[in-house]
Tab-separated table of C-alpha atoms and ligand atoms in Angstrom:
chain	number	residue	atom	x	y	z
A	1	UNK	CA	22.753	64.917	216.409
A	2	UNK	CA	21.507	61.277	216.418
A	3	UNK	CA	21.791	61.359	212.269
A	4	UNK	CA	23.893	63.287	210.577
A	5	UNK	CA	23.588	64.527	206.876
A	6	UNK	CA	26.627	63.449	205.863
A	7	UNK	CA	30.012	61.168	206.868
A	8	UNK	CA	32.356	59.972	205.171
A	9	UNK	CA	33.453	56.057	204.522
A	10	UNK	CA	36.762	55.690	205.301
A	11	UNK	CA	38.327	51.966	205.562
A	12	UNK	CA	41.414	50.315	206.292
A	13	UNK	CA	42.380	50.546	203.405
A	14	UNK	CA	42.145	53.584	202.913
A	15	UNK	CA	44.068	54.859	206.626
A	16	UNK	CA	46.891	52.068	204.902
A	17	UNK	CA	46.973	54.027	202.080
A	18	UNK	CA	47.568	57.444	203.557
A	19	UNK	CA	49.498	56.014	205.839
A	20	UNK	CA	52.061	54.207	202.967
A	21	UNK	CA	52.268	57.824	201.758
A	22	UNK	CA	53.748	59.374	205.135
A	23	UNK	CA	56.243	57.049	205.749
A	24	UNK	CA	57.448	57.805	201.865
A	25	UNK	CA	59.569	60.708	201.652
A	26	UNK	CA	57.138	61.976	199.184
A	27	UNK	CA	53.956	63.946	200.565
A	28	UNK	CA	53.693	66.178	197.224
A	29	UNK	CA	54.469	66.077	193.658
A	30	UNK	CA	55.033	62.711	194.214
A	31	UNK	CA	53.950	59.521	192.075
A	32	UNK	CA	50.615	58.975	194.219
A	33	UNK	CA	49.626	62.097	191.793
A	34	UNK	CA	49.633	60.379	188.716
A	35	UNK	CA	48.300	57.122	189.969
A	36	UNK	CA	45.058	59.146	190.934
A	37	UNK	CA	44.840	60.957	187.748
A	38	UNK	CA	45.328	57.771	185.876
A	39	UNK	CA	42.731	55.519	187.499
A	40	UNK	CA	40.216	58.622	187.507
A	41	UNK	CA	41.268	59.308	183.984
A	42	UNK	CA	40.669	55.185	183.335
A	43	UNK	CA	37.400	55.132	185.425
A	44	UNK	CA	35.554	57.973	183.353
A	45	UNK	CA	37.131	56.811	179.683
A	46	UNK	CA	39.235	60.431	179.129
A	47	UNK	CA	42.478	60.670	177.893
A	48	UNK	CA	43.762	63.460	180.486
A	49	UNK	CA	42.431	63.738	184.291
A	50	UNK	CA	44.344	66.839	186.354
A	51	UNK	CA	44.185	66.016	190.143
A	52	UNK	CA	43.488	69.751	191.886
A	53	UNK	CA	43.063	70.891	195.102
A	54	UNK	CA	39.718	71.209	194.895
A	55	UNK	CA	36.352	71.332	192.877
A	56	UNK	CA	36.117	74.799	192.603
A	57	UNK	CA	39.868	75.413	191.303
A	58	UNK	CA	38.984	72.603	188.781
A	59	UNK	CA	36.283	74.730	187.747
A	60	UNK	CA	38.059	78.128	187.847
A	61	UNK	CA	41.032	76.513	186.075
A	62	UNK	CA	39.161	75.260	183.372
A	63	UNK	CA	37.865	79.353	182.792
A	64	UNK	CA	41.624	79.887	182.185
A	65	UNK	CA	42.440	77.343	180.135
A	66	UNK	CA	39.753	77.448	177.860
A	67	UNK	CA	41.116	82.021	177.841
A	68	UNK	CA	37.431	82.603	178.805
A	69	UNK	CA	37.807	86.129	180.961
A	70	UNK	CA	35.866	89.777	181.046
A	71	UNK	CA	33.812	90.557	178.674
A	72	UNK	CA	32.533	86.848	178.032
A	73	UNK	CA	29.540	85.624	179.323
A	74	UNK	CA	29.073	81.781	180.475
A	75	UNK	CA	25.514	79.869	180.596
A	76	UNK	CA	24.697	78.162	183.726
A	77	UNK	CA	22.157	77.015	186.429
A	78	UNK	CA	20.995	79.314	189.147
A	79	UNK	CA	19.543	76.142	191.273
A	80	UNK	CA	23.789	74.343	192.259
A	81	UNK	CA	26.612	74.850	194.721
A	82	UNK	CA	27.515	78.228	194.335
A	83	UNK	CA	31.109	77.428	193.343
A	84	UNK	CA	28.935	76.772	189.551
A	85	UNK	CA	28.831	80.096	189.252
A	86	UNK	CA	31.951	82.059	191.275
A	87	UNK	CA	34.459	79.790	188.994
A	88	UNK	CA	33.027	81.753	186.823
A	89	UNK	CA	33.360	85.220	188.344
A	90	UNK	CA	36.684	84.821	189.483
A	91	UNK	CA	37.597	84.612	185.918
A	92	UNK	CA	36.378	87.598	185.338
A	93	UNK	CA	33.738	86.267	183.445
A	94	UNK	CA	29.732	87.061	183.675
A	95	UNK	CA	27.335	84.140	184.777
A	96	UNK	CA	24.404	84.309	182.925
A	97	UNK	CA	21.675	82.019	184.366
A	98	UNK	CA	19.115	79.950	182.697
A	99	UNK	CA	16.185	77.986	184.999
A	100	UNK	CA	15.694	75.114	185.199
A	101	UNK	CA	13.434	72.114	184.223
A	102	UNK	CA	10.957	71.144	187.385
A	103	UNK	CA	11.657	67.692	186.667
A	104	UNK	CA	15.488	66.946	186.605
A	105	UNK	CA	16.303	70.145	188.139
A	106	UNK	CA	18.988	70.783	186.008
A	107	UNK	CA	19.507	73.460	183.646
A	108	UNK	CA	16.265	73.986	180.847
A	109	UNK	CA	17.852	73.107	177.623
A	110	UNK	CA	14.969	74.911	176.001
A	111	UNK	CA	15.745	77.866	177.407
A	112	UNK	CA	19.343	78.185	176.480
A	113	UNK	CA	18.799	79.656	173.189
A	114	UNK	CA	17.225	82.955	173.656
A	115	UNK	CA	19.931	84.083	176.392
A	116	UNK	CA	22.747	83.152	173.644
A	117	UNK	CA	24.211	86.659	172.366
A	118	UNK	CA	27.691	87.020	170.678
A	119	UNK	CA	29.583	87.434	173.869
A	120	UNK	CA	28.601	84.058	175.062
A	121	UNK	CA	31.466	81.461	174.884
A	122	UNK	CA	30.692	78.659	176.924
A	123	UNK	CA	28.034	76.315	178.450
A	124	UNK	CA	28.428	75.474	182.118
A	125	UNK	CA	26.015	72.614	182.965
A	126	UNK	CA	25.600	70.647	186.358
A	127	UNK	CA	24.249	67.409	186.789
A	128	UNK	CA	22.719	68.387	190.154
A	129	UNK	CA	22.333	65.967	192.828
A	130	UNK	CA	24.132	63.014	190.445
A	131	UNK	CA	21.188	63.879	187.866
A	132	UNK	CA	22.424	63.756	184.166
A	133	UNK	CA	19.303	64.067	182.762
A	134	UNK	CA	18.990	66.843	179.572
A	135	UNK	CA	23.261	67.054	179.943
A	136	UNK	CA	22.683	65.634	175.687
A	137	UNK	CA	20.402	68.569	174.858
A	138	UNK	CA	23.010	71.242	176.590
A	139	UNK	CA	25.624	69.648	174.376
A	140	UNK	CA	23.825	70.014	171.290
A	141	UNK	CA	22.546	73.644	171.516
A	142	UNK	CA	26.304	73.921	172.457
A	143	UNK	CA	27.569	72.622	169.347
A	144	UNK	CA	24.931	73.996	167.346
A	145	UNK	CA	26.354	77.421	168.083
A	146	UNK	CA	29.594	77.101	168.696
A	147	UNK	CA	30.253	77.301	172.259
A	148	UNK	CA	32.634	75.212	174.559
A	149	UNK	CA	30.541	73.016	177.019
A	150	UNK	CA	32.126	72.529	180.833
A	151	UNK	CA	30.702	69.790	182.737
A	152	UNK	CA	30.335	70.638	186.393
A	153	UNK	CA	29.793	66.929	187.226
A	154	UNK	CA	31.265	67.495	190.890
A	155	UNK	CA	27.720	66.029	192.328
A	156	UNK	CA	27.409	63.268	189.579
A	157	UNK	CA	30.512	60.472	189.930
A	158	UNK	CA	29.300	57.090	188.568
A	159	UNK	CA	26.293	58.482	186.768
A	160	UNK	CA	25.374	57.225	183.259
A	161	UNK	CA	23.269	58.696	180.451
A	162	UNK	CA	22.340	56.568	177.626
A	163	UNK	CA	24.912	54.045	179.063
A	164	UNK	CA	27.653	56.997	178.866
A	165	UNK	CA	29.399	58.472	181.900
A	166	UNK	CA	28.993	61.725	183.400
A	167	UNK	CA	32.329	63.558	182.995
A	168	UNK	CA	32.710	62.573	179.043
A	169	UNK	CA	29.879	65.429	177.733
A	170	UNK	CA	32.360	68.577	178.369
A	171	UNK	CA	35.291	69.753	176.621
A	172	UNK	CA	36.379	69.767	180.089
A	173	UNK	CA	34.652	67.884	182.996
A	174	UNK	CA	35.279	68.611	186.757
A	175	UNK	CA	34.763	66.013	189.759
A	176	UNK	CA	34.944	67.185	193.557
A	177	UNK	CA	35.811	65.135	196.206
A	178	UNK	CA	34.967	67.291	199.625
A	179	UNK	CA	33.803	64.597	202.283
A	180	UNK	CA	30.285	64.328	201.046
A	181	UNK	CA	30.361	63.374	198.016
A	182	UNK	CA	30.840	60.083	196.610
A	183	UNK	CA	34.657	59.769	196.851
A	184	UNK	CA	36.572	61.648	199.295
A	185	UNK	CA	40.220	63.146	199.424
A	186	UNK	CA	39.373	65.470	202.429
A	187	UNK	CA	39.443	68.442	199.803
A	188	UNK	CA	39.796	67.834	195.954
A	189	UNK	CA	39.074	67.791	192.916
A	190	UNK	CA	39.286	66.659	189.021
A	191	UNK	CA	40.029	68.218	185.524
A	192	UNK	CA	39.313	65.671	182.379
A	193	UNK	CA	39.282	66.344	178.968
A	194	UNK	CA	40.741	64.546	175.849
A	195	UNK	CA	42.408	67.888	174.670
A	196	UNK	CA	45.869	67.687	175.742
A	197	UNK	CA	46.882	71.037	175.247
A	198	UNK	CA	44.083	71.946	177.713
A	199	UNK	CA	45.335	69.832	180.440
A	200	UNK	CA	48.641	70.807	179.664
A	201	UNK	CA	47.564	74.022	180.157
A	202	UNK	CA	45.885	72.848	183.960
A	203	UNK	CA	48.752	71.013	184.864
A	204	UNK	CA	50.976	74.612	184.875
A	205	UNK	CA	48.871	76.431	185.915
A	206	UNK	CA	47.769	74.693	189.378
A	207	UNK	CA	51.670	74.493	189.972
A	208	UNK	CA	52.802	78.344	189.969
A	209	UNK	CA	52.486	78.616	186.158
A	210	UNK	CA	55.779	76.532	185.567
A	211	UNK	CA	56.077	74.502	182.387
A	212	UNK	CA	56.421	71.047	181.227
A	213	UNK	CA	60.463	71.514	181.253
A	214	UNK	CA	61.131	74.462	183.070
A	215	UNK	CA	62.763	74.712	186.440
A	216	UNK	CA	61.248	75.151	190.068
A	217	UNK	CA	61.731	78.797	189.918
A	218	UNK	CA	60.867	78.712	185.742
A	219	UNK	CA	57.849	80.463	185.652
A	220	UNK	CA	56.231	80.634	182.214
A	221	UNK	CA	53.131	82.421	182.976
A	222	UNK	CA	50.960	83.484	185.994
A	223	UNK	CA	50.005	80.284	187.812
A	224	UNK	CA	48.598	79.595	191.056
A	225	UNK	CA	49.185	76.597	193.841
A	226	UNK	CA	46.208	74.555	193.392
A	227	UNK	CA	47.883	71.313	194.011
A	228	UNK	CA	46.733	67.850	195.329
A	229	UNK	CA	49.269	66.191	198.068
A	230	UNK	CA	49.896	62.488	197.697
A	231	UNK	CA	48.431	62.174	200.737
A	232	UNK	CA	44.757	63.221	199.426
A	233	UNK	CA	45.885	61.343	196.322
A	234	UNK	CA	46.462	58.019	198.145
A	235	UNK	CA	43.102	58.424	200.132
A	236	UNK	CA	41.478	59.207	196.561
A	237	UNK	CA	42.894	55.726	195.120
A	238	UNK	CA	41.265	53.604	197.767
A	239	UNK	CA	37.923	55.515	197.340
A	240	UNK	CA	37.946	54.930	194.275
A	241	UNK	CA	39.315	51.478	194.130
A	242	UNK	CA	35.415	50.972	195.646
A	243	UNK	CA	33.774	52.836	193.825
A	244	UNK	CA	31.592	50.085	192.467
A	245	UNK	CA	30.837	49.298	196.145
A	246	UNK	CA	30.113	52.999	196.893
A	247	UNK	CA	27.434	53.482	194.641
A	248	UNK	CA	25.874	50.272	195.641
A	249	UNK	CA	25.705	51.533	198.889
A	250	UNK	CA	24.260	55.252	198.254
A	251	UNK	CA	21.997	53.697	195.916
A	252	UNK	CA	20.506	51.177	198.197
A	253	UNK	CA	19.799	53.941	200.971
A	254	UNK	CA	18.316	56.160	198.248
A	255	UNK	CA	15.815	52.667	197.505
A	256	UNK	CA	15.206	52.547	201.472
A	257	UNK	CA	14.202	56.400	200.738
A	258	UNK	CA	11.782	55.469	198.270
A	259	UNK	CA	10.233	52.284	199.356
A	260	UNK	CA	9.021	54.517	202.837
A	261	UNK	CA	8.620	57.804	201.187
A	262	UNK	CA	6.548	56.367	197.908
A	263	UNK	CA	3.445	56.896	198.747
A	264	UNK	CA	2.821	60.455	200.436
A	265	UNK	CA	1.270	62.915	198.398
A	266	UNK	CA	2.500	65.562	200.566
A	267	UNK	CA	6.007	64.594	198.882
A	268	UNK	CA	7.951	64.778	195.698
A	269	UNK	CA	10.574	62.133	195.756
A	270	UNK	CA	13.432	61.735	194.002
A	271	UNK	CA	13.473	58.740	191.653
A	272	UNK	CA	16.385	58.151	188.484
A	273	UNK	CA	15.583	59.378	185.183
A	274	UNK	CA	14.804	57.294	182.040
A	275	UNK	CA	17.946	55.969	180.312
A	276	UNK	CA	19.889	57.010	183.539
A	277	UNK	CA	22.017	55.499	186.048
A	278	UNK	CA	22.054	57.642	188.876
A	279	UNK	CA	25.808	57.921	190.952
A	280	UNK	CA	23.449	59.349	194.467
A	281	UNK	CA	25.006	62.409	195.777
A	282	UNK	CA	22.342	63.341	198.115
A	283	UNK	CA	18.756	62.198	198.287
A	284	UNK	CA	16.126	65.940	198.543
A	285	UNK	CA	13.021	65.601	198.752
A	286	UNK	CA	10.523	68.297	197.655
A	287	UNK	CA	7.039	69.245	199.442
A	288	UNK	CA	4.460	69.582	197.525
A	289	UNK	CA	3.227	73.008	196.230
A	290	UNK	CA	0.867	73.813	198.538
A	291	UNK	CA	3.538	74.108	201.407
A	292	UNK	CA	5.074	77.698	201.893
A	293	UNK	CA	8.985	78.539	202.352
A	294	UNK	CA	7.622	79.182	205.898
A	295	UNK	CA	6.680	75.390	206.711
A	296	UNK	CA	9.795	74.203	204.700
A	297	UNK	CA	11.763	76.156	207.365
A	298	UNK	CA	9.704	74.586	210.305
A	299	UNK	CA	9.774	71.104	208.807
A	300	UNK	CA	13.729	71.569	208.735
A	301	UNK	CA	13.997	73.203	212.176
A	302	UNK	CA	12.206	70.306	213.700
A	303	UNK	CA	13.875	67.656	212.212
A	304	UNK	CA	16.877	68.691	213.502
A	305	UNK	CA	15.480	69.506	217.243
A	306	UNK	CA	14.355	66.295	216.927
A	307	UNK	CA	18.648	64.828	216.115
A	308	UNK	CA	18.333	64.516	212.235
A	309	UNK	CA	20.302	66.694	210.579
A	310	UNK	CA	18.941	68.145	207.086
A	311	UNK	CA	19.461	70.815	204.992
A	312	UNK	CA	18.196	73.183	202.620
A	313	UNK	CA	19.989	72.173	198.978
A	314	UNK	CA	20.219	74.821	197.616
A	315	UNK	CA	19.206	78.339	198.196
A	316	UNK	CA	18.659	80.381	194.873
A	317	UNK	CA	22.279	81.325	193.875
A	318	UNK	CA	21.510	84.375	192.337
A	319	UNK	CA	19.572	85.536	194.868
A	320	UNK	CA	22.907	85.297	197.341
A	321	UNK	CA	23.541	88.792	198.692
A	322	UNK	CA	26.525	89.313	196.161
A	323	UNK	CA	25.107	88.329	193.299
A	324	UNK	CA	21.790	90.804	193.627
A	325	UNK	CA	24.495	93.340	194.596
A	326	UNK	CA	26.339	92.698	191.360
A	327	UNK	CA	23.516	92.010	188.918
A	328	UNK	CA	20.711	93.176	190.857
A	329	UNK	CA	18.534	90.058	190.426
A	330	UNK	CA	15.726	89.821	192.111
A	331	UNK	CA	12.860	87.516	193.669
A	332	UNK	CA	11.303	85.937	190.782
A	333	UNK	CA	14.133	86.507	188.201
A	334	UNK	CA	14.151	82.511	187.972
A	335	UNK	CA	10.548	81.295	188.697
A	336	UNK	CA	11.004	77.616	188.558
A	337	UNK	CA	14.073	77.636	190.391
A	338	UNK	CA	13.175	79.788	192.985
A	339	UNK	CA	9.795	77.655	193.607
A	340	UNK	CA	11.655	74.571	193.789
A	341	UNK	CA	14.240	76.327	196.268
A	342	UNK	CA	11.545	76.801	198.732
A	343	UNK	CA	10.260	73.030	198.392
A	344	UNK	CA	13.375	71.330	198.998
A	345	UNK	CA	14.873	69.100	202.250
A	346	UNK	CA	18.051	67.165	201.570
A	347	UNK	CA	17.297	64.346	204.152
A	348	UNK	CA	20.694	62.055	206.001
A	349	UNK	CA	21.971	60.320	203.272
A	350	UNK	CA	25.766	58.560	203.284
A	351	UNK	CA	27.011	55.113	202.171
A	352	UNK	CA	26.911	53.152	205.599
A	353	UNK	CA	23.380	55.062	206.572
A	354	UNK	CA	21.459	51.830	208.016
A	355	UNK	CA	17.765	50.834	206.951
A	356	UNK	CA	16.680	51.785	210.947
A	357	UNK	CA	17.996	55.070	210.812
A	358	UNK	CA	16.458	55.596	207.452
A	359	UNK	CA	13.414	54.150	208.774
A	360	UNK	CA	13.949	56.664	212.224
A	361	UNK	CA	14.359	59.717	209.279
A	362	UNK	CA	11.214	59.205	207.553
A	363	UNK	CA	8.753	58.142	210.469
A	364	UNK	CA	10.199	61.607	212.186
A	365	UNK	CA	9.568	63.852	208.780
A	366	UNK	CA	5.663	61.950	208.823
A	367	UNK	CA	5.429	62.767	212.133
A	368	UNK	CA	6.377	66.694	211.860
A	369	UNK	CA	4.333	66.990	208.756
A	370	UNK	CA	1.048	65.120	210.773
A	371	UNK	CA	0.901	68.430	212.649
A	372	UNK	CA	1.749	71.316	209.714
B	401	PLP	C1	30.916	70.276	195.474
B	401	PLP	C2	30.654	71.078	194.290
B	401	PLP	C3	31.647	71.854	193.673
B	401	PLP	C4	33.072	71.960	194.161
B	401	PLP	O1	33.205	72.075	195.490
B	401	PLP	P1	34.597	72.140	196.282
B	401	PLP	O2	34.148	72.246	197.674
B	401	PLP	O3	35.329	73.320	195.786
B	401	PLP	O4	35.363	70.884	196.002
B	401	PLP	C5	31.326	72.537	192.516
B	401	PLP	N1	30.097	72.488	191.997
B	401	PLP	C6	29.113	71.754	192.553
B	401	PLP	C7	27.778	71.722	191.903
B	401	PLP	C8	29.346	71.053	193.736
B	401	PLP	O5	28.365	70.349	194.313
């Protein structure tokens, strides 16, 4: 590859950091823990922020803690990282989708209401690709009928609506912090809420169900080991210790991006919302309608014969093989989302990305689609 999709933007200080932690004699459970949870806590204005081992144990924790299991069903987004919707499932839980708005590509807040029946406990938005756009509408057809919201904002660190963070609209908000999105720990991830008895509640049961007071081999209830090290923790802290840099980064490749990629009508591209402030996770493109799933696939296989690595974010998730096998969805279950699933190419996009190598990506995707 001469570009990849993704890399991380690791620093001195952050190799310091981690490397602080090894020569301490504590690697877990350790007070590197609680420095993370506090500065994340800080950063997003929430009282409580649970460091776990990753994004989708953040998410499947949050299913416990909030007693959501079988027999109730949770709203969400077919068009996200699958992990939206397995949290979930491992719960025991039933993901029913909703599709989403062409615009924002989130979930379609107008659609909620008619898939609301009285087994339905809980919202489960995602701010896809750092978008918050509709996240106030989820929350009010959430409150309207009762239903507990959780914020999958695990693509959407730094982003703002209305001047309010991402990660303060859910009961409980989750952040992930795999190496491509906008803070790394290698693997990780988030819990925040104000509720302490629901952190509480996180906080025993990523650490084998033991209590507050209890003893190492206390065990209070079933738990699981869903921990954080300090040494993902101290790699977390100097992320986000430049954060503020870090978004000024991803959003000045995501300007590059738009200055090149303006004016093609053979493109969609992504631009930030009204009112929003968008924390870039990844910068997708969409073809225009006319283009088949076919030529999608060509445009992508060329642009990586030619060194630049892209992808297809995302595939319809409930048309993954378990999910028709489970609910027996099928090709135009979700119209929208399934049309924009065929449009979509998540070019190279990372923090130290230069403006040639930009340049490079988008004279190579012109080129390739010169001869579709
Ligand atoms: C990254 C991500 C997650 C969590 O991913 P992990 O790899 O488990 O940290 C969850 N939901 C969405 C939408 C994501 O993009």
């Amino acid at each position: 590859m001469r570009i990849y999709l993704s890399r991380p933007d690791i620093t001195e200080k952050e190799i310091e950091a981690v490397c602080e932690v090894l020569r301490s004699p504590s690697l877990s459970l350790g007070p590197k823990v609680r420095e993370f949870e506090e500065a994340f806590a800080k950063y997003i204005s929430r009282k409580r922020a649970v460091a776990v081992n990753s994004g989708t144990s953040g998410l499947f924790l949050c299913m416990l803690a909030l007693g959501l299991g079988p027999g109730d069903e949770v709203i969400t987004t077919p068009f996200t990282f699958i992990a939206s919707a397995t949290s979930i499932m491992m719960a025991g839980a039933t993901p029913v989708f909703v599709d989403i708005d062409p615009e924002s590509l989130n979930i379609d807040a107008a659609k909620i209401e008619s898939k609301i029946t009285d087994r339905t406990k809980a919202i489960l938005p995602v701010e896809v690709f750092g978008n918050p756009a509709g996240i106030d509408k989820v929350c009010e057809i959430a409150k309207k009928h009762n239903l507990v919201v959780i914020e999958d904002s695990c693509e959407a660190l730094g982003s703002t609506l209305s001047g309010k963070k991402v990660g303060t609209f859910g009961t409980m908000s989750v952040f992930a912090f795999y190496p491509n999105k906008q803070i790394t720990t290698g693997e990780g991830g988030m819990v925040l809420t104000d509720d302490d008895d629901l952190a509480d509640m996180c906080v025993s049961l990523r650490n084998q169900g033991r209590d507050k007071t209890g003893g190492w081999l206390d065990h209070e209830r079933l738990g699981y080991n869903f921990r954080l090290s300090d040494i993902n923790c101290a790699l977390g802290i100097a992320q986000l210790s430049r954060i503020e840099q870090i978004l000024a980064k991803r959003r000045q490749v995501a300007k590059w991006y738009q200055q090149i990629l303006a004016d093609d009508d053979r493109l969609i591209v992504p631009a930030e919302p009204d009112d929003c402030d968008m924390g870039w996770f990844v910068f997708v493109l969409r073809l225009a309608d006319r283009f088949t799933l076919e030529q999608r696939d060509v445009i992508l296989q060329k642009m990586k014969e030619q060194g630049i690595q892209v992808s297809n974010y995302f595939p319809p998730a409930h048309l993954q093989p378990f999910m028709v096998e489970r609910f027996g969805y099928s090709k135009g279950s979700f119209p929208v989302t399934e049309s924009v699933c065929k449009s979509t190419i998540a070019l190279p996009f990372y923090n130290n990305l230069t403006k040639d190598e930009v340049a490079i990506v988008c004279k190579t995707l012109k080129e390739i689609l010169d001869k579709i």
